[in-house]
Amino acid sequence: MEKFNLPNIDHEKSALKTIRIKLVALNKIEELSKHNNISVNRLINECIEFALNNLPNDIIDEKK
């Protein structure tokens, strides 16, 4: 599995979208955000990108 890292995403285009997050997950994300001195938004975006890049091929192929 690829290593999770936090590159600079300040100059990337983004869109505003409201989502619901489980409270337990949000608490962990907020703690990681504080511990790593990064924004919650950046951490969530990196988590999403990491998950999408590491989807098993059989899941990706099923959607086609």
PDB file of N, CA and C in Angstrom:
ATOM      1  N   MET A   1       0.844  -1.182   0.000  1.00  0.00           N
ATOM      2  CA  MET A   1       0.000   0.000   0.000  1.00  0.00           C
ATOM      3  C   MET A   1       0.883   1.237   0.000  1.00  0.00           C
ATOM      4  N   GLU A   2       0.446   2.240  -0.704  1.00  0.00           N
ATOM      5  CA  GLU A   2       1.162   3.507  -0.793  1.00  0.00           C
ATOM      6  C   GLU A   2       1.221   4.189   0.575  1.00  0.00           C
ATOM      7  N   LYS A   3       2.328   4.897   0.839  1.00  0.00           N
ATOM      8  CA  LYS A   3       2.467   5.638   2.099  1.00  0.00           C
ATOM      9  C   LYS A   3       1.615   6.904   2.049  1.00  0.00           C
ATOM     10  N   PHE A   4       0.920   7.202   3.151  1.00  0.00           N
ATOM     11  CA  PHE A   4       0.085   8.400   3.252  1.00  0.00           C
ATOM     12  C   PHE A   4       0.967   9.581   3.595  1.00  0.00           C
ATOM     13  N   ASN A   5       0.927  10.650   2.760  1.00  0.00           N
ATOM     14  CA  ASN A   5       1.679  11.853   3.065  1.00  0.00           C
ATOM     15  C   ASN A   5       0.812  13.077   2.816  1.00  0.00           C
ATOM     16  N   LEU A   6       1.280  14.218   3.233  1.00  0.00           N
ATOM     17  CA  LEU A   6       0.497  15.451   3.138  1.00  0.00           C
ATOM     18  C   LEU A   6       1.222  16.471   2.268  1.00  0.00           C
ATOM     19  N   PRO A   7       1.043  16.403   0.946  1.00  0.00           N
ATOM     20  CA  PRO A   7       1.684  17.387   0.067  1.00  0.00           C
ATOM     21  C   PRO A   7       0.983  18.740   0.147  1.00  0.00           C
ATOM     22  N   ASN A   8       1.611  19.745  -0.429  1.00  0.00           N
ATOM     23  CA  ASN A   8       1.034  21.084  -0.452  1.00  0.00           C
ATOM     24  C   ASN A   8      -0.082  21.132  -1.499  1.00  0.00           C
ATOM     25  N   ILE A   9      -1.318  21.431  -1.066  1.00  0.00           N
ATOM     26  CA  ILE A   9      -2.456  21.485  -1.988  1.00  0.00           C
ATOM     27  C   ILE A   9      -3.041  22.890  -2.081  1.00  0.00           C
ATOM     28  N   ASP A  10      -2.266  23.872  -1.653  1.00  0.00           N
ATOM     29  CA  ASP A  10      -2.776  25.240  -1.591  1.00  0.00           C
ATOM     30  C   ASP A  10      -3.188  25.806  -2.952  1.00  0.00           C
ATOM     31  N   HIS A  11      -2.570  25.345  -4.020  1.00  0.00           N
ATOM     32  CA  HIS A  11      -2.820  25.942  -5.329  1.00  0.00           C
ATOM     33  C   HIS A  11      -3.747  25.117  -6.218  1.00  0.00           C
ATOM     34  N   GLU A  12      -4.374  24.095  -5.667  1.00  0.00           N
ATOM     35  CA  GLU A  12      -5.273  23.263  -6.458  1.00  0.00           C
ATOM     36  C   GLU A  12      -6.674  23.848  -6.476  1.00  0.00           C
ATOM     37  N   LYS A  13      -7.379  23.625  -7.567  1.00  0.00           N
ATOM     38  CA  LYS A  13      -8.774  24.058  -7.656  1.00  0.00           C
ATOM     39  C   LYS A  13      -9.615  23.224  -6.705  1.00  0.00           C
ATOM     40  N   SER A  14     -10.681  23.817  -6.183  1.00  0.00           N
ATOM     41  CA  SER A  14     -11.545  23.079  -5.277  1.00  0.00           C
ATOM     42  C   SER A  14     -12.997  23.510  -5.478  1.00  0.00           C
ATOM     43  N   ALA A  15     -13.900  22.739  -4.903  1.00  0.00           N
ATOM     44  CA  ALA A  15     -15.326  23.040  -4.971  1.00  0.00           C
ATOM     45  C   ALA A  15     -15.901  22.939  -3.566  1.00  0.00           C
ATOM     46  N   LEU A  16     -16.929  23.692  -3.320  1.00  0.00           N
ATOM     47  CA  LEU A  16     -17.588  23.679  -2.023  1.00  0.00           C
ATOM     48  C   LEU A  16     -18.721  22.658  -2.051  1.00  0.00           C
ATOM     49  N   LYS A  17     -18.722  21.747  -1.069  1.00  0.00           N
ATOM     50  CA  LYS A  17     -19.739  20.707  -0.975  1.00  0.00           C
ATOM     51  C   LYS A  17     -19.986  20.420   0.498  1.00  0.00           C
ATOM     52  N   THR A  18     -21.239  20.375   0.912  1.00  0.00           N
ATOM     53  CA  THR A  18     -21.566  20.043   2.284  1.00  0.00           C
ATOM     54  C   THR A  18     -21.731  18.534   2.410  1.00  0.00           C
ATOM     55  N   ILE A  19     -21.066  17.953   3.402  1.00  0.00           N
ATOM     56  CA  ILE A  19     -21.165  16.503   3.625  1.00  0.00           C
ATOM     57  C   ILE A  19     -21.382  16.238   5.112  1.00  0.00           C
ATOM     58  N   ARG A  20     -21.865  15.047   5.419  1.00  0.00           N
ATOM     59  CA  ARG A  20     -22.010  14.619   6.806  1.00  0.00           C
ATOM     60  C   ARG A  20     -20.897  13.625   7.104  1.00  0.00           C
ATOM     61  N   ILE A  21     -20.303  13.779   8.291  1.00  0.00           N
ATOM     62  CA  ILE A  21     -19.212  12.914   8.717  1.00  0.00           C
ATOM     63  C   ILE A  21     -19.580  12.342  10.087  1.00  0.00           C
ATOM     64  N   LYS A  22     -19.323  11.067  10.266  1.00  0.00           N
ATOM     65  CA  LYS A  22     -19.579  10.458  11.566  1.00  0.00           C
ATOM     66  C   LYS A  22     -18.776  11.212  12.624  1.00  0.00           C
ATOM     67  N   LEU A  23     -19.406  11.445  13.768  1.00  0.00           N
ATOM     68  CA  LEU A  23     -18.788  12.223  14.841  1.00  0.00           C
ATOM     69  C   LEU A  23     -17.484  11.593  15.325  1.00  0.00           C
ATOM     70  N   VAL A  24     -17.447  10.284  15.423  1.00  0.00           N
ATOM     71  CA  VAL A  24     -16.235   9.596  15.868  1.00  0.00           C
ATOM     72  C   VAL A  24     -15.090   9.866  14.890  1.00  0.00           C
ATOM     73  N   ALA A  25     -15.374   9.793  13.598  1.00  0.00           N
ATOM     74  CA  ALA A  25     -14.350  10.047  12.583  1.00  0.00           C
ATOM     75  C   ALA A  25     -13.902  11.509  12.632  1.00  0.00           C
ATOM     76  N   LEU A  26     -14.844  12.419  12.772  1.00  0.00           N
ATOM     77  CA  LEU A  26     -14.504  13.840  12.829  1.00  0.00           C
ATOM     78  C   LEU A  26     -13.614  14.145  14.027  1.00  0.00           C
ATOM     79  N   ASN A  27     -13.904  13.538  15.155  1.00  0.00           N
ATOM     80  CA  ASN A  27     -13.057  13.755  16.337  1.00  0.00           C
ATOM     81  C   ASN A  27     -11.624  13.300  16.078  1.00  0.00           C
ATOM     82  N   LYS A  28     -11.459  12.147  15.426  1.00  0.00           N
ATOM     83  CA  LYS A  28     -10.113  11.658  15.095  1.00  0.00           C
ATOM     84  C   LYS A  28      -9.430  12.596  14.105  1.00  0.00           C
ATOM     85  N   ILE A  29     -10.179  13.057  13.102  1.00  0.00           N
ATOM     86  CA  ILE A  29      -9.631  13.958  12.096  1.00  0.00           C
ATOM     87  C   ILE A  29      -9.192  15.273  12.728  1.00  0.00           C
ATOM     88  N   GLU A  30     -10.013  15.815  13.618  1.00  0.00           N
ATOM     89  CA  GLU A  30      -9.659  17.068  14.280  1.00  0.00           C
ATOM     90  C   GLU A  30      -8.412  16.909  15.141  1.00  0.00           C
ATOM     91  N   GLU A  31      -8.288  15.776  15.821  1.00  0.00           N
ATOM     92  CA  GLU A  31      -7.102  15.525  16.636  1.00  0.00           C
ATOM     93  C   GLU A  31      -5.850  15.405  15.762  1.00  0.00           C
ATOM     94  N   LEU A  32      -5.949  14.652  14.664  1.00  0.00           N
ATOM     95  CA  LEU A  32      -4.820  14.538  13.734  1.00  0.00           C
ATOM     96  C   LEU A  32      -4.458  15.896  13.141  1.00  0.00           C
ATOM     97  N   SER A  33      -5.466  16.688  12.835  1.00  0.00           N
ATOM     98  CA  SER A  33      -5.251  18.014  12.277  1.00  0.00           C
ATOM     99  C   SER A  33      -4.439  18.879  13.243  1.00  0.00           C
ATOM    100  N   LYS A  34      -4.832  18.891  14.496  1.00  0.00           N
ATOM    101  CA  LYS A  34      -4.118  19.678  15.507  1.00  0.00           C
ATOM    102  C   LYS A  34      -2.697  19.161  15.698  1.00  0.00           C
ATOM    103  N   HIS A  35      -2.565  17.840  15.795  1.00  0.00           N
ATOM    104  CA  HIS A  35      -1.259  17.220  16.043  1.00  0.00           C
ATOM    105  C   HIS A  35      -0.276  17.491  14.901  1.00  0.00           C
ATOM    106  N   ASN A  36      -0.773  17.584  13.667  1.00  0.00           N
ATOM    107  CA  ASN A  36       0.079  17.780  12.496  1.00  0.00           C
ATOM    108  C   ASN A  36       0.084  19.211  11.992  1.00  0.00           C
ATOM    109  N   ASN A  37      -0.615  20.102  12.692  1.00  0.00           N
ATOM    110  CA  ASN A  37      -0.644  21.525  12.350  1.00  0.00           C
ATOM    111  C   ASN A  37      -1.084  21.769  10.898  1.00  0.00           C
ATOM    112  N   ILE A  38      -2.165  21.086  10.503  1.00  0.00           N
ATOM    113  CA  ILE A  38      -2.759  21.284   9.186  1.00  0.00           C
ATOM    114  C   ILE A  38      -4.264  21.474   9.354  1.00  0.00           C
ATOM    115  N   SER A  39      -4.910  21.992   8.348  1.00  0.00           N
ATOM    116  CA  SER A  39      -6.342  22.222   8.443  1.00  0.00           C
ATOM    117  C   SER A  39      -7.116  20.912   8.337  1.00  0.00           C
ATOM    118  N   VAL A  40      -8.296  20.902   8.937  1.00  0.00           N
ATOM    119  CA  VAL A  40      -9.193  19.754   8.830  1.00  0.00           C
ATOM    120  C   VAL A  40      -9.525  19.518   7.357  1.00  0.00           C
ATOM    121  N   ASN A  41      -9.783  20.579   6.623  1.00  0.00           N
ATOM    122  CA  ASN A  41     -10.106  20.463   5.207  1.00  0.00           C
ATOM    123  C   ASN A  41      -8.995  19.758   4.426  1.00  0.00           C
ATOM    124  N   ARG A  42      -7.765  20.175   4.649  1.00  0.00           N
ATOM    125  CA  ARG A  42      -6.644  19.555   3.937  1.00  0.00           C
ATOM    126  C   ARG A  42      -6.524  18.083   4.291  1.00  0.00           C
ATOM    127  N   LEU A  43      -6.661  17.758   5.569  1.00  0.00           N
ATOM    128  CA  LEU A  43      -6.550  16.366   5.996  1.00  0.00           C
ATOM    129  C   LEU A  43      -7.648  15.508   5.374  1.00  0.00           C
ATOM    130  N   ILE A  44      -8.879  15.995   5.365  1.00  0.00           N
ATOM    131  CA  ILE A  44      -9.981  15.247   4.757  1.00  0.00           C
ATOM    132  C   ILE A  44      -9.731  15.034   3.268  1.00  0.00           C
ATOM    133  N   ASN A  45      -9.291  16.073   2.566  1.00  0.00           N
ATOM    134  CA  ASN A  45      -8.995  15.935   1.137  1.00  0.00           C
ATOM    135  C   ASN A  45      -7.904  14.904   0.884  1.00  0.00           C
ATOM    136  N   GLU A  46      -6.873  14.912   1.693  1.00  0.00           N
ATOM    137  CA  GLU A  46      -5.793  13.939   1.516  1.00  0.00           C
ATOM    138  C   GLU A  46      -6.264  12.523   1.827  1.00  0.00           C
ATOM    139  N   CYS A  47      -7.107  12.364   2.838  1.00  0.00           N
ATOM    140  CA  CYS A  47      -7.658  11.043   3.156  1.00  0.00           C
ATOM    141  C   CYS A  47      -8.499  10.504   1.998  1.00  0.00           C
ATOM    142  N   ILE A  48      -9.320  11.369   1.415  1.00  0.00           N
ATOM    143  CA  ILE A  48     -10.160  10.962   0.288  1.00  0.00           C
ATOM    144  C   ILE A  48      -9.289  10.559  -0.898  1.00  0.00           C
ATOM    145  N   GLU A  49      -8.296  11.377  -1.223  1.00  0.00           N
ATOM    146  CA  GLU A  49      -7.428  11.079  -2.362  1.00  0.00           C
ATOM    147  C   GLU A  49      -6.657   9.775  -2.134  1.00  0.00           C
ATOM    148  N   PHE A  50      -6.167   9.578  -0.920  1.00  0.00           N
ATOM    149  CA  PHE A  50      -5.450   8.348  -0.583  1.00  0.00           C
ATOM    150  C   PHE A  50      -6.357   7.132  -0.758  1.00  0.00           C
ATOM    151  N   ALA A  51      -7.579   7.222  -0.253  1.00  0.00           N
ATOM    152  CA  ALA A  51      -8.526   6.105  -0.368  1.00  0.00           C
ATOM    153  C   ALA A  51      -8.840   5.800  -1.828  1.00  0.00           C
ATOM    154  N   LEU A  52      -9.073   6.828  -2.617  1.00  0.00           N
ATOM    155  CA  LEU A  52      -9.394   6.622  -4.033  1.00  0.00           C
ATOM    156  C   LEU A  52      -8.218   6.019  -4.792  1.00  0.00           C
ATOM    157  N   ASN A  53      -7.009   6.461  -4.476  1.00  0.00           N
ATOM    158  CA  ASN A  53      -5.816   5.927  -5.150  1.00  0.00           C
ATOM    159  C   ASN A  53      -5.502   4.503  -4.740  1.00  0.00           C
ATOM    160  N   ASN A  54      -6.054   4.058  -3.627  1.00  0.00           N
ATOM    161  CA  ASN A  54      -5.743   2.716  -3.122  1.00  0.00           C
ATOM    162  C   ASN A  54      -6.924   1.756  -3.151  1.00  0.00           C
ATOM    163  N   LEU A  55      -7.937   2.078  -3.944  1.00  0.00           N
ATOM    164  CA  LEU A  55      -9.058   1.159  -4.113  1.00  0.00           C
ATOM    165  C   LEU A  55      -8.576  -0.118  -4.789  1.00  0.00           C
ATOM    166  N   PRO A  56      -9.034  -1.252  -4.334  1.00  0.00           N
ATOM    167  CA  PRO A  56      -8.676  -2.497  -5.028  1.00  0.00           C
ATOM    168  C   PRO A  56      -9.193  -2.489  -6.469  1.00  0.00           C
ATOM    169  N   ASN A  57      -8.438  -3.071  -7.361  1.00  0.00           N
ATOM    170  CA  ASN A  57      -8.801  -3.073  -8.786  1.00  0.00           C
ATOM    171  C   ASN A  57     -10.159  -3.703  -9.038  1.00  0.00           C
ATOM    172  N   ASP A  58     -10.537  -4.729  -8.261  1.00  0.00           N
ATOM    173  CA  ASP A  58     -11.813  -5.387  -8.494  1.00  0.00           C
ATOM    174  C   ASP A  58     -12.988  -4.444  -8.205  1.00  0.00           C
ATOM    175  N   ILE A  59     -12.831  -3.530  -7.266  1.00  0.00           N
ATOM    176  CA  ILE A  59     -13.885  -2.550  -6.998  1.00  0.00           C
ATOM    177  C   ILE A  59     -13.978  -1.543  -8.137  1.00  0.00           C
ATOM    178  N   ILE A  60     -12.842  -1.107  -8.647  1.00  0.00           N
ATOM    179  CA  ILE A  60     -12.818  -0.148  -9.759  1.00  0.00           C
ATOM    180  C   ILE A  60     -13.427  -0.783 -11.003  1.00  0.00           C
ATOM    181  N   ASP A  61     -13.068  -2.029 -11.301  1.00  0.00           N
ATOM    182  CA  ASP A  61     -13.549  -2.720 -12.490  1.00  0.00           C
ATOM    183  C   ASP A  61     -15.057  -2.971 -12.426  1.00  0.00           C
ATOM    184  N   GLU A  62     -15.618  -3.197 -11.243  1.00  0.00           N
ATOM    185  CA  GLU A  62     -17.066  -3.453 -11.102  1.00  0.00           C
ATOM    186  C   GLU A  62     -17.891  -2.262 -11.543  1.00  0.00           C
ATOM    187  N   LYS A  63     -17.368  -1.064 -11.388  1.00  0.00           N
ATOM    188  CA  LYS A  63     -18.127   0.150 -11.671  1.00  0.00           C
ATOM    189  C   LYS A  63     -18.189   0.470 -13.158  1.00  0.00           C
ATOM    190  N   LYS A  64     -17.379  -0.189 -13.978  1.00  0.00           N
ATOM    191  CA  LYS A  64     -17.344   0.114 -15.417  1.00  0.00           C
ATOM    192  C   LYS A  64     -18.460  -0.578 -16.155  1.00  0.00           C
TER     193      LYS A  64
END
